[in-house]
XYZ file of C-alpha atoms in Angstrom:
311
model
C 146.430 195.606 -23.373
C 149.699 193.685 -22.691
C 151.067 191.558 -25.727
C 150.439 187.895 -25.179
C 153.370 185.840 -24.608
C 155.363 183.834 -27.265
C 154.818 180.698 -25.071
C 151.878 179.949 -22.868
C 152.949 177.978 -19.739
C 150.064 176.016 -17.327
C 151.406 175.705 -13.766
C 150.402 172.075 -12.894
C 152.273 171.917 -9.632
C 148.846 172.004 -7.528
C 147.165 169.422 -8.954
C 149.538 166.916 -10.749
C 152.403 167.834 -8.711
C 150.750 167.165 -5.515
C 148.494 164.257 -6.414
C 151.077 161.261 -5.797
C 152.400 162.642 -2.623
C 152.012 160.291 0.521
C 151.751 163.534 2.687
C 148.706 165.932 2.825
C 149.534 169.381 2.120
C 147.593 171.871 4.237
C 145.005 173.687 2.443
C 146.505 176.982 3.362
C 149.836 175.878 1.821
C 147.839 174.937 -1.414
C 146.464 178.481 -1.290
C 149.572 180.141 -0.724
C 151.352 178.363 -3.623
C 148.495 179.481 -5.929
C 148.652 182.734 -4.768
C 152.649 183.133 -5.427
C 152.190 181.266 -8.834
C 149.460 183.719 -9.822
C 151.518 186.765 -8.460
C 154.370 185.437 -10.761
C 152.353 186.384 -13.932
C 151.402 182.627 -14.774
C 148.258 182.731 -16.989
C 146.988 179.333 -16.392
C 146.711 177.054 -13.126
C 145.754 173.566 -12.885
C 144.786 173.920 -9.475
C 143.049 170.527 -8.556
C 141.164 167.421 -9.168
C 137.449 166.712 -8.627
C 138.043 163.012 -7.378
C 136.654 161.149 -4.525
C 138.829 161.778 -1.320
C 139.068 157.809 -0.596
C 140.883 157.900 -4.286
C 143.137 160.578 -3.995
C 143.298 162.039 -0.358
C 145.288 164.977 -1.389
C 142.158 166.572 -2.832
C 139.652 166.082 -0.041
C 139.987 169.955 0.298
C 139.701 170.795 -3.723
C 136.292 172.880 -3.296
C 138.213 175.277 -0.538
C 141.150 175.492 -2.919
C 139.314 175.767 -6.034
C 137.191 178.757 -4.659
C 140.375 180.462 -3.620
C 142.017 179.748 -6.860
C 139.141 181.587 -8.803
C 139.694 184.808 -6.886
C 142.825 185.226 -9.203
C 141.104 186.403 -12.346
C 144.133 187.099 -13.829
C 144.788 183.554 -14.582
C 142.777 180.893 -16.216
C 142.029 178.265 -13.542
C 141.469 174.843 -14.336
C 140.553 171.373 -12.980
C 141.314 167.993 -14.023
C 138.304 165.431 -14.024
C 138.328 161.496 -14.725
C 134.317 161.224 -15.469
C 131.079 163.047 -15.661
C 130.696 162.915 -12.044
C 133.941 165.109 -11.585
C 132.980 167.252 -14.520
C 129.614 168.204 -12.870
C 131.379 169.241 -9.572
C 134.120 171.440 -11.709
C 131.282 173.142 -13.256
C 129.377 173.843 -10.160
C 132.681 175.176 -8.795
C 132.780 177.591 -11.719
C 136.107 176.651 -13.016
C 137.530 178.235 -16.138
C 138.513 175.261 -17.951
C 138.163 171.356 -17.492
C 141.049 168.884 -18.369
C 139.480 165.425 -19.326
C 141.899 162.492 -19.459
C 142.156 159.638 -21.618
C 145.081 157.103 -21.917
C 146.425 156.325 -25.294
C 147.392 152.946 -23.682
C 144.372 150.874 -23.109
C 146.158 149.365 -20.049
C 147.150 152.776 -18.742
C 143.458 153.665 -18.928
C 142.177 150.859 -17.144
C 144.598 151.041 -14.223
C 144.259 154.887 -14.092
C 140.279 155.490 -14.288
C 138.726 151.766 -14.314
C 137.052 152.271 -18.044
C 138.141 151.098 -21.456
C 139.193 153.633 -23.851
C 136.004 153.475 -25.708
C 133.933 154.034 -22.373
C 136.086 156.967 -21.612
C 135.326 158.591 -25.105
C 131.725 158.363 -24.207
C 132.251 160.250 -21.030
C 134.241 162.698 -22.853
C 131.073 163.322 -25.157
C 128.951 163.344 -22.348
C 130.694 166.239 -20.581
C 130.692 168.177 -23.820
C 126.924 168.107 -23.634
C 126.560 169.073 -20.452
C 128.894 172.141 -21.019
C 127.090 172.788 -24.157
C 123.589 172.953 -22.106
C 124.852 175.748 -20.467
C 123.921 179.495 -21.362
C 126.387 180.368 -24.139
C 128.196 183.052 -21.774
C 128.581 180.277 -19.152
C 130.328 177.735 -21.128
C 133.765 176.713 -20.003
C 136.463 175.449 -22.052
C 137.175 171.857 -22.518
C 140.504 170.288 -22.850
C 141.374 166.478 -23.943
C 144.306 165.266 -22.580
C 145.861 162.190 -23.946
C 147.948 160.282 -21.357
C 150.759 157.947 -22.390
C 150.988 159.617 -25.761
C 154.796 158.915 -25.873
C 155.008 155.482 -24.150
C 153.586 153.577 -21.200
C 155.224 151.923 -18.418
C 152.512 149.023 -18.432
C 152.576 148.426 -22.316
C 155.799 149.731 -23.400
C 155.802 151.489 -26.966
C 152.263 153.310 -27.678
C 151.647 153.316 -31.248
C 151.030 156.563 -33.251
C 147.405 155.189 -34.358
C 146.423 154.671 -30.712
C 147.477 158.308 -29.893
C 145.701 159.424 -33.394
C 142.646 157.472 -32.305
C 142.107 159.418 -29.296
C 142.793 162.607 -30.781
C 140.465 162.149 -33.576
C 137.883 161.309 -31.133
C 138.479 164.553 -29.123
C 138.449 166.762 -32.120
C 135.289 164.889 -33.398
C 133.496 165.813 -29.987
C 134.577 169.304 -30.129
C 137.541 169.424 -27.699
C 138.813 173.187 -27.332
C 142.264 171.997 -27.001
C 144.026 168.712 -27.064
C 146.921 167.882 -24.819
C 149.667 165.346 -25.678
C 151.102 163.906 -22.413
C 154.422 162.309 -21.782
C 153.070 160.694 -18.678
C 155.827 158.419 -17.662
C 158.446 160.404 -19.517
C 159.518 157.876 -21.969
C 159.616 160.473 -24.981
C 162.556 161.425 -26.909
C 162.934 164.567 -29.116
C 162.599 162.579 -32.142
C 159.228 160.770 -31.016
C 157.929 164.262 -30.114
C 158.167 165.700 -33.478
C 156.675 162.282 -35.058
C 153.682 162.149 -32.713
C 152.767 165.994 -32.576
C 153.127 165.709 -36.499
C 150.909 162.691 -36.655
C 148.282 163.995 -34.619
C 148.525 167.424 -36.670
C 147.673 165.584 -39.721
C 144.796 163.768 -37.918
C 142.875 166.784 -36.357
C 143.936 169.488 -38.557
C 145.910 173.002 -38.376
C 142.831 174.672 -36.456
C 143.008 172.402 -33.337
C 145.241 174.059 -30.513
C 147.816 171.387 -29.269
C 149.928 171.446 -25.884
C 152.601 169.495 -24.245
C 152.540 167.886 -20.812
C 156.089 166.615 -20.375
C 157.801 164.703 -17.641
C 161.465 164.303 -16.981
C 161.859 160.592 -15.868
C 164.838 159.983 -18.081
C 166.284 163.557 -18.213
C 165.145 164.723 -21.591
C 162.185 166.988 -20.559
C 163.677 170.262 -21.728
C 165.070 168.605 -24.975
C 161.594 167.368 -25.512
C 160.165 170.797 -24.929
C 162.547 172.114 -27.546
C 161.448 169.609 -29.804
C 158.040 170.607 -29.075
C 158.906 174.316 -30.234
C 160.445 172.999 -33.341
C 157.149 170.965 -34.378
C 155.226 174.409 -33.559
C 153.886 173.961 -29.931
C 153.513 176.913 -28.070
C 151.628 175.844 -25.028
C 153.282 173.557 -22.358
C 152.382 172.183 -18.812
C 155.065 172.251 -16.131
C 155.583 172.166 -12.278
C 157.490 174.407 -9.844
C 160.146 172.247 -8.311
C 159.750 169.371 -10.665
C 156.936 168.229 -8.530
C 154.785 165.410 -9.779
C 155.121 161.613 -11.139
C 153.099 158.806 -12.207
C 151.773 155.882 -9.841
C 152.304 153.608 -12.714
C 156.082 154.292 -13.137
C 157.763 153.630 -10.100
C 160.656 155.819 -9.283
C 159.682 158.401 -11.999
C 160.495 162.065 -11.631
C 158.069 164.544 -11.957
C 156.926 167.229 -14.589
C 159.585 169.176 -16.002
C 160.563 172.158 -14.053
C 158.704 175.303 -14.631
C 161.513 177.699 -13.276
C 164.056 175.855 -15.554
C 161.658 175.969 -18.588
C 160.840 179.833 -18.351
C 164.862 180.527 -17.943
C 165.626 178.498 -21.048
C 162.760 179.941 -23.110
C 163.250 183.498 -22.039
C 166.982 182.867 -23.007
C 165.867 181.640 -26.490
C 164.341 184.937 -26.931
C 160.830 183.677 -26.260
C 158.776 185.736 -23.949
C 156.554 183.846 -21.012
C 155.318 186.740 -18.991
C 156.415 185.077 -16.123
C 158.506 186.802 -13.313
C 161.261 184.207 -12.605
C 162.272 185.563 -9.074
C 158.679 185.628 -7.975
C 158.292 182.003 -9.239
C 161.538 180.980 -7.401
C 159.909 182.196 -4.067
C 157.417 178.912 -4.653
C 160.275 176.723 -3.148
C 159.859 178.391 0.286
C 156.478 177.390 0.385
C 156.822 173.838 -0.621
C 159.937 173.186 1.401
C 157.973 173.871 4.565
C 155.677 170.750 3.871
C 157.341 168.431 1.473
C 160.550 166.390 1.916
C 163.422 167.609 -0.256
C 163.669 164.456 -2.138
C 160.427 165.548 -3.997
C 161.904 169.072 -5.148
C 164.249 169.269 -8.100
C 165.507 172.158 -10.266
C 168.614 173.325 -11.819
C 168.059 176.871 -11.130
C 167.248 176.118 -7.394
C 170.606 174.315 -7.450
C 172.639 176.692 -9.292
C 170.912 180.087 -8.884
C 169.729 182.387 -11.633
C 172.685 183.289 -13.565
C 173.910 186.982 -13.878
C 173.361 186.882 -17.668
C 169.706 186.489 -17.327
C 169.417 189.329 -14.733
C 171.550 191.605 -16.708
C 169.336 191.010 -19.700
C 166.080 191.830 -17.847
């Protein structure tokens, strides 16, 4: 059995990376993107979101894309859901993990899912109950994601207490993992350490935590290092830095998976990801997405020889 990597990376480009684009990426291109990501050795892929097509047209083909993604048994295949109905669709599709999102910011939660935080917490409990009603061997994983954990473009600063409130609710409802999301990219390394420590005190050492970072203000990789120093070993990232938030105009996307992998490997931390293969995703994306949406230092500079010689 292959040794587990030191750092686990979930690739979110097929979902978070594409959801806010104003162009529809063809189904075959989404499937090819997932194929290349899986071939690179990525162990978890956020492959889509079960939402009404009129709300997010990009996922009108989510059933087809998800069925294709699930043929890759080497990777955990997940889907984001905003409510119980979406969770029911995800369960029926056979996904491995559901990501259920609640914002620490009340204003952002209302704008994002049109519910109060308390209503969304009740929705999470209902999803947990639906999963627990299934036979033991058919119970998928359930992650609670806390959006705007490090700031909000609508409210500004988000209090530690607001983040911990949602984290506590997730833990009490038996989430399998909690994700802390820098949705609009306002975090700093110091804030990363503070919020991670606060949530850890709130939910205890047994709960698995991950970070979902955006690079709006250029601090994405620095924040990842701060996460490592705080004990985080699970991160979300997107190839070519795809993504953004509709409530943060002009915001850049997720931290770039290729750059994150390079940095981690140079720090002596294994990811289990073949960087050369991962870089091939750019060719797929560039055929369908304008260059202005694609970023990444390695794509601009190339992979330094120092890494190739160390491989």
